[in-house]
PDB file of C-alpha atoms in Angstrom:
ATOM      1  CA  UNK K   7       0.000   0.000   0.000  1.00 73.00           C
ATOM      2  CA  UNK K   8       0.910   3.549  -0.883  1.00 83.00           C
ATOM      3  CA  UNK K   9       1.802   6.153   2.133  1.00 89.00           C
ATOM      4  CA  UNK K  10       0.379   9.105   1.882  1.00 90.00           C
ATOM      5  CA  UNK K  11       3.527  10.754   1.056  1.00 92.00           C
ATOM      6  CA  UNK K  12       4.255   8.530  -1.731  1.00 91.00           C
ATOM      7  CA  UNK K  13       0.546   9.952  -3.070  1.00 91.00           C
ATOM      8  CA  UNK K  14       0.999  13.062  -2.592  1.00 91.00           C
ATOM      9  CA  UNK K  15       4.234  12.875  -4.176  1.00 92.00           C
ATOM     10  CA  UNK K  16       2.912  10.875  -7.579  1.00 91.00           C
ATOM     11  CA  UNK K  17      -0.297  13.897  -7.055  1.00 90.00           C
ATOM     12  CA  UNK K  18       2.510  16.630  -7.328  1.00 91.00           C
ATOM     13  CA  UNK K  19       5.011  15.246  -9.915  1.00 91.00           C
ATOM     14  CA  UNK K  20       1.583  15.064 -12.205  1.00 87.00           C
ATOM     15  CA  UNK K  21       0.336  18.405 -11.686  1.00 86.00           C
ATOM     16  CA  UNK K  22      -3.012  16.698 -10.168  1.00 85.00           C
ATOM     17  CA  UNK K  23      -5.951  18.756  -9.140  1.00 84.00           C
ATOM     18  CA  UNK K  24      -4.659  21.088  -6.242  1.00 88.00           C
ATOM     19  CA  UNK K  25      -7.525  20.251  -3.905  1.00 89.00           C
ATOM     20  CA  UNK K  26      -7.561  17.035  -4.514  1.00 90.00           C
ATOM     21  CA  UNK K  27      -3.869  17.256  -3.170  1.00 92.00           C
ATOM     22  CA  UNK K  28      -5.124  19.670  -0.337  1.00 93.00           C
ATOM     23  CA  UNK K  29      -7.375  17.052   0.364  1.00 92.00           C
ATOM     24  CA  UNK K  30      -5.124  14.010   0.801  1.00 91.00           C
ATOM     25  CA  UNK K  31      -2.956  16.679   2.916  1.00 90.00           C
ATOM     26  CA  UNK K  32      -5.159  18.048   4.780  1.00 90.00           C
ATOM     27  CA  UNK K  33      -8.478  15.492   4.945  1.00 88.00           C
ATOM     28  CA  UNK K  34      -9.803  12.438   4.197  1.00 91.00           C
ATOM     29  CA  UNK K  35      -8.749  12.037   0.268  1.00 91.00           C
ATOM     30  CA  UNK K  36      -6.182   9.906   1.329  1.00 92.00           C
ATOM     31  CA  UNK K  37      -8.547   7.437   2.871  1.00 93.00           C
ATOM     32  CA  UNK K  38     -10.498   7.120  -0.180  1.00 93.00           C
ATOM     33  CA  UNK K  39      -7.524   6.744  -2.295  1.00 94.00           C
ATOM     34  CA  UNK K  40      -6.389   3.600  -0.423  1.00 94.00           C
ATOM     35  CA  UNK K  41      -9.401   2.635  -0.605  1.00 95.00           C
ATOM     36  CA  UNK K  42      -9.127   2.660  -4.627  1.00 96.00           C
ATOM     37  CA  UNK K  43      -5.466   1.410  -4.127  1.00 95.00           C
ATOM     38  CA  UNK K  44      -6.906  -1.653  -2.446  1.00 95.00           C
ATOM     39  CA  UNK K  45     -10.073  -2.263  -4.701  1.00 97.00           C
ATOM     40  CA  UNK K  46      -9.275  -1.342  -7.775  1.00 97.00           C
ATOM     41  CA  UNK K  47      -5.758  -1.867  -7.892  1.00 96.00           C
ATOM     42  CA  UNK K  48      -2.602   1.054  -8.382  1.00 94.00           C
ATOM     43  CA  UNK K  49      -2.513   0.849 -12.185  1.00 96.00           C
ATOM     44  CA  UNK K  50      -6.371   2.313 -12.575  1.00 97.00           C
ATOM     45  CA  UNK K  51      -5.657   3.831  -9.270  1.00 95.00           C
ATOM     46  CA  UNK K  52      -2.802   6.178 -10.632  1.00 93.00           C
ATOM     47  CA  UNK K  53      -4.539   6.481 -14.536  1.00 94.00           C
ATOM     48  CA  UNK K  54      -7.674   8.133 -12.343  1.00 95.00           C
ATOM     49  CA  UNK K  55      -5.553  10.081 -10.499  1.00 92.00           C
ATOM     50  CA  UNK K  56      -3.986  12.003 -13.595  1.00 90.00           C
ATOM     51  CA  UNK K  57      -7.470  12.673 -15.227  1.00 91.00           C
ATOM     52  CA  UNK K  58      -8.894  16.221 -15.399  1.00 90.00           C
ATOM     53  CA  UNK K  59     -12.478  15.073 -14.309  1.00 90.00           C
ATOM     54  CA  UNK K  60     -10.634  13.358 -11.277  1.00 90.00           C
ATOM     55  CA  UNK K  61     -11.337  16.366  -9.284  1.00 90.00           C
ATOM     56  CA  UNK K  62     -11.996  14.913  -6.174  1.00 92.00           C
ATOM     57  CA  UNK K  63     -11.519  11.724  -4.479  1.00 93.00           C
ATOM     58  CA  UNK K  64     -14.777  10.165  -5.086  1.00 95.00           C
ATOM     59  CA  UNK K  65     -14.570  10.760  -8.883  1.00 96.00           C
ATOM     60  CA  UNK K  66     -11.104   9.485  -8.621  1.00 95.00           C
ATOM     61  CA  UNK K  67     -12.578   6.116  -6.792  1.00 97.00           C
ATOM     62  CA  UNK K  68     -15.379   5.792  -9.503  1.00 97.00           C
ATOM     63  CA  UNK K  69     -13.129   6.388 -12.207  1.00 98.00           C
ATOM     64  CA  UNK K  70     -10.588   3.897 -11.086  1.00 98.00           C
ATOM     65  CA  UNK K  71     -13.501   1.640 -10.268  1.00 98.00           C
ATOM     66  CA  UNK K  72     -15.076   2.011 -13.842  1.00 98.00           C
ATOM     67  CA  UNK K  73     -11.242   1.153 -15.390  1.00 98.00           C
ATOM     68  CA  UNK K  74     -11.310  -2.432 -13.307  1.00 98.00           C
ATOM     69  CA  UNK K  75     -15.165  -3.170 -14.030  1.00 98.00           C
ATOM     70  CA  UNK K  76     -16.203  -1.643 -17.889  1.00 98.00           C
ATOM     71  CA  UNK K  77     -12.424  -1.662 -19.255  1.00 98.00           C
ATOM     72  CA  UNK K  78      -9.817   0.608 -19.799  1.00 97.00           C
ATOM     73  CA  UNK K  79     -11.512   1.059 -23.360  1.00 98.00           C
ATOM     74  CA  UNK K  80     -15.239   1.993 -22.460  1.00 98.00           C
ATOM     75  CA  UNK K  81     -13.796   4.190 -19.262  1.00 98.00           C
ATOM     76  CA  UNK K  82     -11.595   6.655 -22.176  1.00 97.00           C
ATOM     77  CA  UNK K  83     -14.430   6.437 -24.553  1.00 97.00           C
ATOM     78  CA  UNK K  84     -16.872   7.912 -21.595  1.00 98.00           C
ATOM     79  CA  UNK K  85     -14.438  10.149 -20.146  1.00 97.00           C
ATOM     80  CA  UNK K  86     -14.059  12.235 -23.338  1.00 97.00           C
ATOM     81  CA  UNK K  87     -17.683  13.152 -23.268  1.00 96.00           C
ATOM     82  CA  UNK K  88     -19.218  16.025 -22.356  1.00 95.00           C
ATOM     83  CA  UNK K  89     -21.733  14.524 -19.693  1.00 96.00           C
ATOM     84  CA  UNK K  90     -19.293  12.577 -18.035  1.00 96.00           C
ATOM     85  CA  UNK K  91     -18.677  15.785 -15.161  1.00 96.00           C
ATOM     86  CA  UNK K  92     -18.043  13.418 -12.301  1.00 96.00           C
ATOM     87  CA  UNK K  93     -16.579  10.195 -11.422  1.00 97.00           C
ATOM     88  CA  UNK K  94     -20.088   8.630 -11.335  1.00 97.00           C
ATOM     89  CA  UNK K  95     -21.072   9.691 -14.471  1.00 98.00           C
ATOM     90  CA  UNK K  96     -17.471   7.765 -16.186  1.00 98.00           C
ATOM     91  CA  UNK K  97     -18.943   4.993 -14.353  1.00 98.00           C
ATOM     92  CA  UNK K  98     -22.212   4.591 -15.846  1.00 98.00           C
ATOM     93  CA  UNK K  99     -21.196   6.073 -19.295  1.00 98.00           C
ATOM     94  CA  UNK K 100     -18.486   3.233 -19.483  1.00 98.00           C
ATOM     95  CA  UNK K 101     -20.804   0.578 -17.784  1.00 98.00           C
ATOM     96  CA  UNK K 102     -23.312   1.593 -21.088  1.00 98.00           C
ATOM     97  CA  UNK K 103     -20.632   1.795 -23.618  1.00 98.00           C
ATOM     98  CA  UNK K 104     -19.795  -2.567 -21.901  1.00 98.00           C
ATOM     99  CA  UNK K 105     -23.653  -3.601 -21.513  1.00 98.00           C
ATOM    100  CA  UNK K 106     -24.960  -2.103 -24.544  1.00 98.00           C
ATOM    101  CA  UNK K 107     -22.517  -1.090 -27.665  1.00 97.00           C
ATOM    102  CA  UNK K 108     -21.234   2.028 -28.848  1.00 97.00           C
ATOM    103  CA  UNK K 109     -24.245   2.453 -31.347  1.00 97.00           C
ATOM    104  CA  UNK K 110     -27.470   3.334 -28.321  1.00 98.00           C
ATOM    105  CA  UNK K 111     -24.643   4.726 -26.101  1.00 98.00           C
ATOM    106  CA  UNK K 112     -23.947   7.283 -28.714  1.00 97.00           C
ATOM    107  CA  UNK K 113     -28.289   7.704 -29.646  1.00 97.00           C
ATOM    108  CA  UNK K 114     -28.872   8.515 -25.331  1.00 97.00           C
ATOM    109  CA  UNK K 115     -25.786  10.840 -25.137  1.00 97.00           C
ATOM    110  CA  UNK K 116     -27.505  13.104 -27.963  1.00 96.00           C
ATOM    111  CA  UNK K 117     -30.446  13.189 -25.783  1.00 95.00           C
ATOM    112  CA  UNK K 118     -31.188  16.396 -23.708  1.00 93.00           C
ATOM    113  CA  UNK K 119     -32.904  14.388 -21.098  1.00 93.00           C
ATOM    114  CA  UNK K 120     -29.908  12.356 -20.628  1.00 96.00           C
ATOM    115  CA  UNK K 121     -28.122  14.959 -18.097  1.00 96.00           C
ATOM    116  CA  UNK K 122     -26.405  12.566 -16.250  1.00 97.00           C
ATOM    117  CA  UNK K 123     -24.681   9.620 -16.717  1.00 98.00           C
ATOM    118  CA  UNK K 124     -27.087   7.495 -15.227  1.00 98.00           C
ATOM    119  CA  UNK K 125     -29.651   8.866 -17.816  1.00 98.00           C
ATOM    120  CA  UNK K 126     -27.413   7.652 -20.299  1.00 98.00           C
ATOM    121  CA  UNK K 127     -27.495   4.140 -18.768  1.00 98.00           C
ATOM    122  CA  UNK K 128     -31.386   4.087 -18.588  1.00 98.00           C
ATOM    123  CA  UNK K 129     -32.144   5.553 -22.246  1.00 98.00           C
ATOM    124  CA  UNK K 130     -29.243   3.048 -23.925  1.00 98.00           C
ATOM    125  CA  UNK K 131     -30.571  -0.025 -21.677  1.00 98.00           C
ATOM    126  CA  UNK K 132     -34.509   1.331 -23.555  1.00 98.00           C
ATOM    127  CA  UNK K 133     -33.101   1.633 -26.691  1.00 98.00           C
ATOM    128  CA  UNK K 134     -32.056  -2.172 -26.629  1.00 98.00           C
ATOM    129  CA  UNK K 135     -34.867  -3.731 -24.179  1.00 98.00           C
ATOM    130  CA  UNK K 136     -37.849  -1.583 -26.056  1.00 98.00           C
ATOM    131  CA  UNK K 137     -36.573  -0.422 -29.263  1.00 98.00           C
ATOM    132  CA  UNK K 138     -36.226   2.894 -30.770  1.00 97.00           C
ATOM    133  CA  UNK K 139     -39.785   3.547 -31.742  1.00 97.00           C
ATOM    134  CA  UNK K 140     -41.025   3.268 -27.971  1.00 98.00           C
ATOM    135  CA  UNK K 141     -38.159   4.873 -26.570  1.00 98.00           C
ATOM    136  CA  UNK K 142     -38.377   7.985 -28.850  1.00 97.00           C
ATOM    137  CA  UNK K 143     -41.942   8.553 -27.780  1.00 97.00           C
ATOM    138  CA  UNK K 144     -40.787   7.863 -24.422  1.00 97.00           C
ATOM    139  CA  UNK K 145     -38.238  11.202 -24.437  1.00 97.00           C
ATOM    140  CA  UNK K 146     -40.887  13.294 -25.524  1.00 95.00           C
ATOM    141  CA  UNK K 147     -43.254  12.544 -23.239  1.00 95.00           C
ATOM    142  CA  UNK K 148     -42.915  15.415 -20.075  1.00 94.00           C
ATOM    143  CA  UNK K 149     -43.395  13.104 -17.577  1.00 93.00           C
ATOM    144  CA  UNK K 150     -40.126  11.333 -18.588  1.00 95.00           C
ATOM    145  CA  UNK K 151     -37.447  13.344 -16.646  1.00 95.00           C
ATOM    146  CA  UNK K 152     -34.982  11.301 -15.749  1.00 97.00           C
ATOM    147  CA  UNK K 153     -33.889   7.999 -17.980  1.00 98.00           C
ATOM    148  CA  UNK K 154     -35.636   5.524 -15.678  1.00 97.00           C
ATOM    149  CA  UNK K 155     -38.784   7.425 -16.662  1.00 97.00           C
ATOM    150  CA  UNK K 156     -38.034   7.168 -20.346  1.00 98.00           C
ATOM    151  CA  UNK K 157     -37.388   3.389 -19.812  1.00 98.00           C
ATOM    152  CA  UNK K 158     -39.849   2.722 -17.896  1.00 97.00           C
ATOM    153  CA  UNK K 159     -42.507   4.555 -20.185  1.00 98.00           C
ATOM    154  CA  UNK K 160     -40.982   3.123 -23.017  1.00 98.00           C
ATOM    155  CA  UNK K 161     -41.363  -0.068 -21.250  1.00 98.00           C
ATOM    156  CA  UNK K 162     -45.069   0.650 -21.021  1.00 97.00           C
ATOM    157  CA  UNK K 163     -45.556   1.432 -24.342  1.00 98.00           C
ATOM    158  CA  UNK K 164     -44.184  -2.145 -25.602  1.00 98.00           C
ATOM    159  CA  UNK K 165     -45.795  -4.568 -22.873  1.00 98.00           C
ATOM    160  CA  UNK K 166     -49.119  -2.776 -21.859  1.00 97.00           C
ATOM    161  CA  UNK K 167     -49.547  -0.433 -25.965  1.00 98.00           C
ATOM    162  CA  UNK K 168     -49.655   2.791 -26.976  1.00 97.00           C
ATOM    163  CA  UNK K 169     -53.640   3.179 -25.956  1.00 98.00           C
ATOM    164  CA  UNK K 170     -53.148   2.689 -22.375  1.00 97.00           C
ATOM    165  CA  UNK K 171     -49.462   4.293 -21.785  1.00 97.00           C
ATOM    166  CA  UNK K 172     -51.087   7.541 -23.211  1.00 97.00           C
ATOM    167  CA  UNK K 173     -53.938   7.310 -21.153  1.00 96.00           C
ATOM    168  CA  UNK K 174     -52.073   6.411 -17.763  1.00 95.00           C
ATOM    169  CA  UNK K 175     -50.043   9.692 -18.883  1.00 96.00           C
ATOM    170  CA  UNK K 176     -52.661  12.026 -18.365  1.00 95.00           C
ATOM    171  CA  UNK K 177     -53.084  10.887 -14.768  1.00 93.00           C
ATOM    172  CA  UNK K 178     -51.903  13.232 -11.801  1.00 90.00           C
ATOM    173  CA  UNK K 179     -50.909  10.188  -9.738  1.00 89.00           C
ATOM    174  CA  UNK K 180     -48.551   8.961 -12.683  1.00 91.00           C
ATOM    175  CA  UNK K 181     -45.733  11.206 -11.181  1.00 91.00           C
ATOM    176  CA  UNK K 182     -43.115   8.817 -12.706  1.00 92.00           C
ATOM    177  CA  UNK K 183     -41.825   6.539 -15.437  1.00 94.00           C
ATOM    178  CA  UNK K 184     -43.056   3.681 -12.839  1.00 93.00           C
ATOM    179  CA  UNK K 185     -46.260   5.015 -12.358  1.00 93.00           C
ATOM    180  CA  UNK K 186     -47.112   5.528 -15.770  1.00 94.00           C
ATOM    181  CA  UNK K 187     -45.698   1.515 -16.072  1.00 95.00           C
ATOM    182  CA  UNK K 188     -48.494  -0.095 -13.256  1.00 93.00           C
ATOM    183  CA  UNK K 189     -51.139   2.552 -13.798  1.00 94.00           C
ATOM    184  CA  UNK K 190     -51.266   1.035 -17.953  1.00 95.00           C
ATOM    185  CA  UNK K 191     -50.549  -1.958 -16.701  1.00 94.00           C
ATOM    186  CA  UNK K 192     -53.894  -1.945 -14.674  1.00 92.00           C
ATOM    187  CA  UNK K 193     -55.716  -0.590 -17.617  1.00 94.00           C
ATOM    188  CA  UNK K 194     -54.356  -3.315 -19.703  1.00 94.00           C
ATOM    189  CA  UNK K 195     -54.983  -6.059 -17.109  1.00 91.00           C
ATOM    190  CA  UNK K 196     -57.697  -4.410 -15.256  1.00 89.00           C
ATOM    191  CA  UNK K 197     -59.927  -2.652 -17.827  1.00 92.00           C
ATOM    192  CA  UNK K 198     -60.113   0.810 -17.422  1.00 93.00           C
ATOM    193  CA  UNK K 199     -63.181   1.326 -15.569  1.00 91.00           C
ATOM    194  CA  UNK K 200     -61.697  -0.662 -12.885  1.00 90.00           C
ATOM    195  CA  UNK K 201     -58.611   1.534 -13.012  1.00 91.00           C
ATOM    196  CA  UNK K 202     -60.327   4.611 -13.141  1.00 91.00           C
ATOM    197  CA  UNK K 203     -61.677   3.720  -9.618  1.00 89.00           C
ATOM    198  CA  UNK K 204     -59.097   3.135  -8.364  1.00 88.00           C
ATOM    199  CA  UNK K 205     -57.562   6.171  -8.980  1.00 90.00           C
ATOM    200  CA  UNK K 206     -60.097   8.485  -7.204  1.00 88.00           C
ATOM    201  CA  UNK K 207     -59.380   6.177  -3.909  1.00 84.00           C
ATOM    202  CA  UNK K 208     -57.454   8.134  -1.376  1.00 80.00           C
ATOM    203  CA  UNK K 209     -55.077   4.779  -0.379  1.00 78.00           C
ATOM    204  CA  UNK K 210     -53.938   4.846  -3.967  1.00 75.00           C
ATOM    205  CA  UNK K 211     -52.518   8.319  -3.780  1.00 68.00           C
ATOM    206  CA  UNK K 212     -48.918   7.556  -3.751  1.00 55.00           C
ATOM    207  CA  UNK K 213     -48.959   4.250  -5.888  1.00 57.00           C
ATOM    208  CA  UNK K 214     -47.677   2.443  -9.120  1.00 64.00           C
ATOM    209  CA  UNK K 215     -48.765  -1.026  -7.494  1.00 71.00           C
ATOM    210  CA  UNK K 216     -51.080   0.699  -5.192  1.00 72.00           C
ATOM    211  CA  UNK K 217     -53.389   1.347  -8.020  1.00 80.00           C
ATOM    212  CA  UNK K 218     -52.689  -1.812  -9.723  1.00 80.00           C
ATOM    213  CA  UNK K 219     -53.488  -3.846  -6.981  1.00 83.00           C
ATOM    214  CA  UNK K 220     -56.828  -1.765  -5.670  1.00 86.00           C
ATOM    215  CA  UNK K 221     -57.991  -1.708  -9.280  1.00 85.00           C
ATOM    216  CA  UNK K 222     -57.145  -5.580  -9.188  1.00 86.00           C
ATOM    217  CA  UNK K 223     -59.236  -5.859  -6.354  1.00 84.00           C
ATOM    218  CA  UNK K 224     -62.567  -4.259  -8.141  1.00 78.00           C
ATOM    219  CA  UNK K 225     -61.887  -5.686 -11.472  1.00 75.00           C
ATOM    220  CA  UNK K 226     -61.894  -9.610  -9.408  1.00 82.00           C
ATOM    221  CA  UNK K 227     -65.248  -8.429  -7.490  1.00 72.00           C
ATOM    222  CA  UNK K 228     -66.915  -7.118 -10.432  1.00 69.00           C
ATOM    223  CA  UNK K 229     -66.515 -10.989 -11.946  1.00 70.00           C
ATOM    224  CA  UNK K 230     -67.625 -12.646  -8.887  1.00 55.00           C
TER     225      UNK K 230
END
């Protein structure tokens, strides 16, 4: 293991971010940076360390972490983009670039609704689970504002159809991508007079599988 004079040393002979350095000298960075020495190894360690976006010790963690896991390969490719500003969004851009290819990687990181790189993960992971039809409606839908949301609608839109993903969008308690998911799932399963019920019930105020599950309930009753 590394002393923390031998980091600070490698930090200073690479012109490294000066508060990272301040914060090895002076705080915890050096903890975390063990940490990476230990988990991730010194090589993706030390090729963190000298990166631009490394500005702290968490992105420097991530990064190094994203070098061992997704490849040295997919960890470049995702640091030279523009919505890779932290550690954690290297991670996820590079864990996209590994899980799904180059070619949806490149289609979410033209999207303005992928902001992070998380976002990036979700949209990609749509693009191959649900297709680019679904998941192009999905992005334009308000309601999608972060990329679960557009997977998740776009989700909806392939299992439960178009008809009852557009209608469980116009519902106040479909405040998410999930929502939106159960709520046309319950139309789809439930029929929609059943799931119109049980949307006025107080108890399914905060609910994707609330309403599902009340409307459930009616739709069974009604057939007994």
């Amino acid at each position: 293991m590394k002393t923390k004079e031998e980091v600070l040393d490698f930090l200073q002979q690479k012109n490294c971010n000066q508060e990272l350095i301040n914060d090895v000298k002076d705080g915890d960075g050096y903890y975390y940076i063990a940490k990476s020495y230990k988990e991730n190894g010194v090589k993706f360690t030390e090729l963190a360390l000298q990166h631009e976006k490394a500005k702290d010790k968490y992105d420097v963690y991530k990064i190094a972490k994203s070098y061992k896991e997704n490849g040295v390969e997919f960890t470049e490719l995702a640091l030279k983009q523009d919505k890779a500003k932290s550690g954690y969004d290297v991670y996820n851009i590079a864990e996209s670039y590994k899980d799904f290819g180059a070619k949806f990687t490149k289609l979410a990181l033209q999207h303005e609704k992928a902001k992070s790189g998380l976002d990036v993960y979700w949209i990609a992971k749509s693009y191959v689970e649900h297709g680019a039809e679904f998941t192009e409606l999905s992005l334009q839908h308000e309601k999608a504002k972060y990329g679960e949301d557009v997977y998740n609608i776009a989700r909806s839109y392939k299992e439960n159809g178009v008809k009852f993903t557009e209608l469980a969008l116009k519902q106040d308690k479909a405040k998410s991508g999930w929502d939106v998911y159960w709520i046309a799932r319950s139309y789809e399963r439930n029929g929609i007079e059943s799931t119109e019920l049980a949307l006025q019930q107080k108890q399914a105020e905060d609910g994707y599988d609330v309403v599902y599950e009340i409307a459930k309930e009616m739709f069974n009753e009604g057939n007994n």
